[in-house]
Coordinates of C-alpha atoms in Angstrom, one line a residue:
M1 CA 41.8 166.9 -120.0
A2 CA 41.5 163.2 -119.4
A3 CA 44.1 161.3 -117.4
Q4 CA 46.3 158.8 -119.1
T5 CA 45.9 155.2 -117.8
A6 CA 48.0 152.2 -116.7
T7 CA 46.9 148.6 -117.2
L8 CA 46.8 146.4 -114.2
S9 CA 48.0 142.8 -114.2
N10 CA 44.3 141.7 -114.6
G11 CA 43.9 143.8 -117.8
V12 CA 41.8 146.5 -116.1
K13 CA 42.8 150.1 -116.8
I14 CA 43.4 152.6 -114.0
P15 CA 43.6 156.4 -114.7
L16 CA 46.9 157.7 -113.5
I17 CA 45.3 160.7 -111.8
G18 CA 42.3 160.3 -109.5
L19 CA 40.5 162.5 -107.0
G20 CA 41.3 161.7 -103.3
T21 CA 38.3 162.3 -101.0
W22 CA 39.7 162.2 -97.5
P23 CA 37.8 165.1 -96.0
G24 CA 40.2 166.1 -93.2
W25 CA 39.5 165.9 -89.5
E26 CA 36.5 168.3 -89.6
P27 CA 34.6 167.7 -92.8
E28 CA 31.9 170.0 -94.0
R29 CA 29.0 167.9 -95.2
G30 CA 28.4 168.3 -98.9
A31 CA 31.9 169.5 -99.8
I32 CA 32.9 166.1 -101.1
T33 CA 29.8 165.8 -103.3
K34 CA 30.6 169.1 -104.9
S35 CA 34.3 168.3 -105.4
V36 CA 33.5 164.9 -107.0
K37 CA 31.0 166.5 -109.3
A38 CA 33.5 169.1 -110.3
A39 CA 36.2 166.5 -110.9
I40 CA 33.9 164.5 -113.2
D41 CA 33.0 167.6 -115.1
L42 CA 36.8 168.3 -115.5
G43 CA 37.5 164.9 -116.9
Y44 CA 38.4 162.8 -113.9
R45 CA 37.5 159.1 -114.2
H46 CA 39.1 157.8 -111.1
I47 CA 37.6 158.5 -107.6
D48 CA 39.3 157.2 -104.5
T49 CA 37.5 156.9 -101.2
A50 CA 37.2 154.7 -98.0
F51 CA 34.8 153.6 -95.4
A52 CA 37.0 155.4 -92.8
Y53 CA 36.5 158.8 -94.5
L54 CA 32.8 158.7 -93.5
I55 CA 31.8 160.2 -96.8
E56 CA 31.1 157.3 -99.1
D57 CA 27.5 158.3 -99.4
E58 CA 28.6 161.8 -100.7
V59 CA 30.9 160.2 -103.2
G60 CA 28.1 157.9 -104.4
E61 CA 25.6 160.8 -104.6
A62 CA 28.0 162.7 -106.9
I63 CA 28.7 159.8 -109.2
N64 CA 25.1 158.8 -109.5
S65 CA 24.1 162.4 -110.1
K66 CA 26.5 162.6 -113.0
I67 CA 25.2 159.2 -114.4
K68 CA 21.6 160.5 -114.3
E69 CA 22.8 163.7 -116.1
G70 CA 24.2 161.6 -118.8
K71 CA 27.7 163.0 -118.2
I72 CA 29.1 159.5 -117.6
K73 CA 28.2 155.9 -117.6
R74 CA 29.0 153.8 -114.6
E75 CA 31.6 151.9 -116.5
D76 CA 33.4 155.2 -117.4
V77 CA 34.5 155.9 -113.8
F78 CA 37.0 153.8 -111.8
V79 CA 35.9 153.8 -108.2
T80 CA 38.1 152.7 -105.3
S81 CA 37.2 152.1 -101.7
K82 CA 38.9 150.4 -98.7
L83 CA 38.2 147.8 -96.1
W84 CA 38.7 149.3 -92.7
Q85 CA 40.6 147.8 -89.8
T86 CA 37.6 146.9 -87.7
C87 CA 36.3 144.7 -90.5
M88 CA 39.2 142.5 -91.3
A89 CA 37.9 139.4 -89.6
P90 CA 37.0 137.0 -92.5
E91 CA 33.3 137.0 -91.6
D92 CA 33.2 140.9 -91.7
V93 CA 34.7 141.4 -95.1
R94 CA 31.6 140.9 -97.3
P95 CA 29.3 142.8 -95.0
A96 CA 31.7 145.7 -95.0
L97 CA 31.8 145.8 -98.8
L98 CA 28.0 145.4 -99.1
N99 CA 27.6 148.4 -96.7
T100 CA 30.0 150.4 -98.8
L101 CA 28.0 149.5 -102.0
K102 CA 24.7 150.4 -100.2
D103 CA 26.1 153.8 -99.1
M104 CA 27.5 154.6 -102.5
Q105 CA 24.4 153.2 -104.3
L106 CA 26.6 151.2 -106.6
D107 CA 26.4 147.6 -107.8
Y108 CA 30.2 147.0 -107.8
L109 CA 33.6 148.6 -107.1
D110 CA 36.4 148.8 -109.6
L111 CA 39.0 148.4 -106.8
Y112 CA 38.7 147.4 -103.1
L113 CA 41.8 147.7 -100.9
V114 CA 42.7 146.4 -97.5
H115 CA 43.2 149.9 -96.0
K116 CA 45.9 149.2 -93.4
P117 CA 47.7 146.0 -92.1
A118 CA 47.0 146.4 -88.4
P119 CA 43.7 144.7 -87.6
Y120 CA 41.4 146.2 -84.9
Q121 CA 39.0 144.4 -82.7
K122 CA 35.4 144.6 -83.9
S123 CA 33.8 147.8 -82.9
K124 CA 31.4 150.5 -84.0
D125 CA 34.1 153.0 -83.3
L126 CA 36.6 153.7 -86.1
I127 CA 39.5 153.2 -83.6
P128 CA 38.4 151.0 -80.7
K129 CA 40.1 151.8 -77.4
N130 CA 39.9 150.5 -73.8
D131 CA 39.4 152.5 -70.7
K132 CA 43.0 153.5 -70.7
G133 CA 42.8 154.9 -74.2
E134 CA 44.8 152.1 -75.6
V135 CA 43.9 150.9 -79.1
L136 CA 42.4 147.4 -79.2
F137 CA 44.1 145.3 -81.9
N138 CA 43.3 141.9 -83.3
D139 CA 46.9 140.9 -83.8
D140 CA 46.1 137.2 -84.0
L141 CA 44.3 137.7 -87.3
D142 CA 45.9 136.0 -90.3
H143 CA 45.8 138.3 -93.3
A144 CA 45.6 135.3 -95.6
A145 CA 42.1 134.6 -94.2
T146 CA 41.0 138.1 -94.9
W147 CA 42.4 137.9 -98.4
K148 CA 40.5 134.8 -99.2
E149 CA 37.3 136.7 -98.5
M150 CA 38.5 139.5 -100.7
E151 CA 39.0 137.0 -103.5
K152 CA 35.4 135.8 -103.1
L153 CA 34.2 139.4 -103.8
V154 CA 36.0 139.2 -107.2
D155 CA 34.5 135.8 -107.8
D156 CA 31.0 137.1 -107.2
G157 CA 31.4 140.2 -109.3
L158 CA 31.1 142.7 -106.4
V159 CA 34.5 144.1 -107.1
K160 CA 36.6 144.0 -110.3
S161 CA 40.0 144.2 -108.6
I162 CA 41.5 143.9 -105.1
G163 CA 44.6 145.3 -103.6
I164 CA 46.4 146.5 -100.5
S165 CA 47.4 149.7 -98.9
N166 CA 50.1 151.0 -96.4
C167 CA 52.1 147.7 -96.3
N168 CA 55.8 147.1 -96.0
H169 CA 57.6 144.7 -98.4
H170 CA 57.4 141.7 -96.0
Q171 CA 53.6 142.2 -95.9
V172 CA 53.3 142.5 -99.7
Q173 CA 55.2 139.2 -100.1
Y174 CA 53.0 137.5 -97.5
Y175 CA 49.9 138.4 -99.6
L176 CA 51.7 137.1 -102.8
D177 CA 52.6 133.9 -101.0
N178 CA 49.1 133.3 -99.8
C179 CA 46.8 134.3 -102.6
R180 CA 44.8 132.8 -105.4
I181 CA 44.1 136.3 -106.9
K182 CA 47.1 138.5 -106.4
P183 CA 46.8 142.1 -105.3
V184 CA 46.9 144.3 -108.4
V185 CA 47.4 147.6 -106.6
H186 CA 49.4 148.8 -103.6
Q187 CA 48.5 152.3 -102.4
F188 CA 50.9 154.0 -100.1
E189 CA 52.5 157.4 -99.3
I190 CA 55.0 158.6 -102.0
H191 CA 56.5 162.0 -102.7
P192 CA 60.0 163.4 -102.9
Y193 CA 60.5 163.5 -99.1
L194 CA 59.5 159.8 -99.0
T195 CA 60.4 158.4 -102.4
S196 CA 59.9 154.7 -101.3
T197 CA 62.1 153.8 -104.3
K198 CA 62.8 150.2 -103.2
L199 CA 59.2 149.5 -102.3
V200 CA 58.0 150.9 -105.5
E201 CA 60.4 148.7 -107.5
Y202 CA 59.5 145.7 -105.3
C203 CA 55.8 146.0 -106.2
Q204 CA 56.3 146.9 -109.9
S205 CA 58.7 144.0 -110.4
R206 CA 56.0 141.7 -109.1
G207 CA 53.2 143.1 -111.3
I208 CA 51.6 145.2 -108.6
H209 CA 50.7 148.7 -109.7
V210 CA 51.6 151.5 -107.3
T211 CA 49.3 154.3 -106.3
A212 CA 50.6 157.3 -104.3
S213 CA 48.6 158.7 -101.5
S214 CA 49.6 162.1 -100.0
P215 CA 51.5 163.0 -103.1
F216 CA 52.1 166.6 -101.9
G217 CA 53.6 165.5 -98.6
S218 CA 50.8 167.2 -96.6
G219 CA 50.8 165.5 -93.2
A220 CA 49.3 165.3 -89.8
P221 CA 50.7 167.7 -87.1
E222 CA 52.3 164.8 -85.1
A223 CA 54.5 164.0 -88.2
N224 CA 56.7 167.1 -87.5
P225 CA 56.8 168.4 -91.1
P226 CA 60.1 169.4 -92.5
D227 CA 60.9 173.1 -93.2
P228 CA 60.5 174.0 -96.0
S229 CA 57.3 172.1 -96.8
L230 CA 57.6 170.1 -100.0
M231 CA 55.4 172.5 -101.9
K232 CA 57.7 175.3 -101.0
H233 CA 61.0 173.6 -101.6
P234 CA 63.3 175.7 -103.8
K235 CA 63.9 172.8 -106.2
V236 CA 60.2 172.2 -106.7
V237 CA 59.5 175.9 -107.0
S238 CA 62.3 176.3 -109.6
L239 CA 60.9 173.5 -111.7
A240 CA 57.4 174.9 -111.5
E241 CA 58.7 178.2 -112.8
R242 CA 60.7 176.5 -115.5
Y243 CA 57.6 174.6 -116.8
K244 CA 55.1 177.3 -116.0
K245 CA 53.2 174.8 -113.8
S246 CA 52.2 174.8 -110.2
T247 CA 54.4 173.0 -107.6
G248 CA 51.6 170.5 -107.2
Q249 CA 51.7 169.7 -110.9
I250 CA 55.5 169.1 -110.6
L251 CA 55.0 166.7 -107.7
L252 CA 52.3 164.8 -109.6
R253 CA 54.4 164.7 -112.8
F254 CA 57.2 163.2 -110.7
L255 CA 54.9 160.3 -109.9
V256 CA 53.1 159.6 -113.1
Q257 CA 56.4 159.7 -115.0
Q258 CA 57.4 156.6 -112.9
G259 CA 54.2 154.8 -113.9
I260 CA 52.7 155.6 -110.4
S261 CA 49.1 156.8 -110.2
A262 CA 48.2 159.4 -107.7
V263 CA 45.0 160.4 -105.8
P264 CA 45.5 164.1 -104.7
K265 CA 42.7 165.5 -102.7
S266 CA 41.2 168.9 -103.1
V267 CA 37.8 170.5 -102.8
T268 CA 38.9 173.6 -104.8
P269 CA 37.8 173.4 -108.5
S270 CA 40.8 175.3 -109.8
R271 CA 43.2 173.0 -108.0
I272 CA 41.2 169.9 -109.1
K273 CA 41.6 171.2 -112.6
D274 CA 45.4 171.8 -112.2
N275 CA 46.0 168.3 -110.7
I276 CA 44.9 166.5 -113.8
E277 CA 46.8 168.7 -116.2
V278 CA 50.1 166.9 -115.9
F279 CA 50.3 165.1 -119.2
D280 CA 51.5 167.9 -121.4
F281 CA 55.1 168.1 -120.2
T282 CA 57.9 165.8 -119.2
L283 CA 60.6 166.2 -116.6
T284 CA 64.2 165.3 -117.7
D285 CA 66.1 162.4 -116.2
G286 CA 68.2 164.9 -114.4
E287 CA 65.2 166.7 -112.9
M288 CA 63.7 163.4 -111.8
K289 CA 67.0 162.6 -110.0
E290 CA 67.0 166.0 -108.5
L291 CA 63.6 165.4 -107.0
K292 CA 64.5 162.0 -105.8
S293 CA 67.6 163.5 -104.1
L294 CA 65.2 165.3 -101.7
N295 CA 64.3 162.0 -100.0
L296 CA 64.3 162.3 -96.2
N297 CA 62.4 159.1 -95.5
W298 CA 59.9 161.4 -93.8
R299 CA 56.4 160.1 -93.5
A300 CA 53.5 162.6 -93.5
H301 CA 51.1 160.0 -92.2
P302 CA 53.0 157.6 -89.8
H303 CA 49.7 156.2 -88.3
L304 CA 51.4 156.3 -84.9
W305 CA 48.3 155.0 -83.1
D306 CA 48.9 151.6 -84.8
R307 CA 52.5 151.3 -83.6
P308 CA 51.7 148.9 -80.7
S309 CA 50.5 146.4 -83.2
R310 CA 52.8 143.6 -84.4
H311 CA 51.5 144.4 -87.8
Y312 CA 52.6 148.0 -87.8
P313 CA 54.3 148.4 -91.2
F314 CA 56.7 151.3 -90.7
N315 CA 59.2 150.1 -88.1
E316 CA 62.0 149.7 -90.6
V317 CA 63.2 151.9 -93.4
Y318 CA 63.2 150.1 -96.7
D319 CA 64.9 152.4 -99.2

């Protein structure tokens, strides 16, 4: 089954279901290559990755393998990656993208996102710290300067579209107020425990497509997950039984029915298959309201290590 698509403000089409490739804290080398290959075979045409996942080479290996097999052409697959926080200084944006393209063995990306709004100091470490273990931020950086370099990547054909990730509405507006090419996508955490309704509406009303990360509400241990977990919530389980679907499929349908794309991650072929099979049923308006009523403003990925930065996006609830 192929995913339905949404059209971005620049006319580019984005599949509403993609494969997320964050490998977890202790990734097994080769697992992502296998999952991306399986996803492509199952009809996925949207692959989401990032420099910080440390597996861009595996993603690229899988995509190129399927191109060589004749299963897909490069233009058939929508590939997203992200600019990491150590590379947000203007002079580092293009080298970071070129490094990503080299690792993925690709000539261009379909979408390049600024991964998070809190810039780090330049470092070979993903999260640079001082001797006291404190994260080293580059809080004087102006995001407008970073964005100008992102725009040049579009001008030069290295990326087709650019966007942002994990921002609050003030930060979204700052990009809009200081851009020549506006962000076409904003990727952030959305699920019934964190519906982010006002932020979704804020973006959509300004022509910014929304992509949901962590659509199942699976979080880091420090996030203090609610009990029950979202996948086991009685309302979600009841809907799954009613539609003869998995709880994951209910949560993904909740998103795509709002025009939100989602990038669930899995390395299990059966779950990868389930996750794209969400276009053959429709939740009622009442059921959508029921799921939205579960909102706890609970964030599965609060990125707590970024909290000391003045650019930390989650200090206020906007809902």
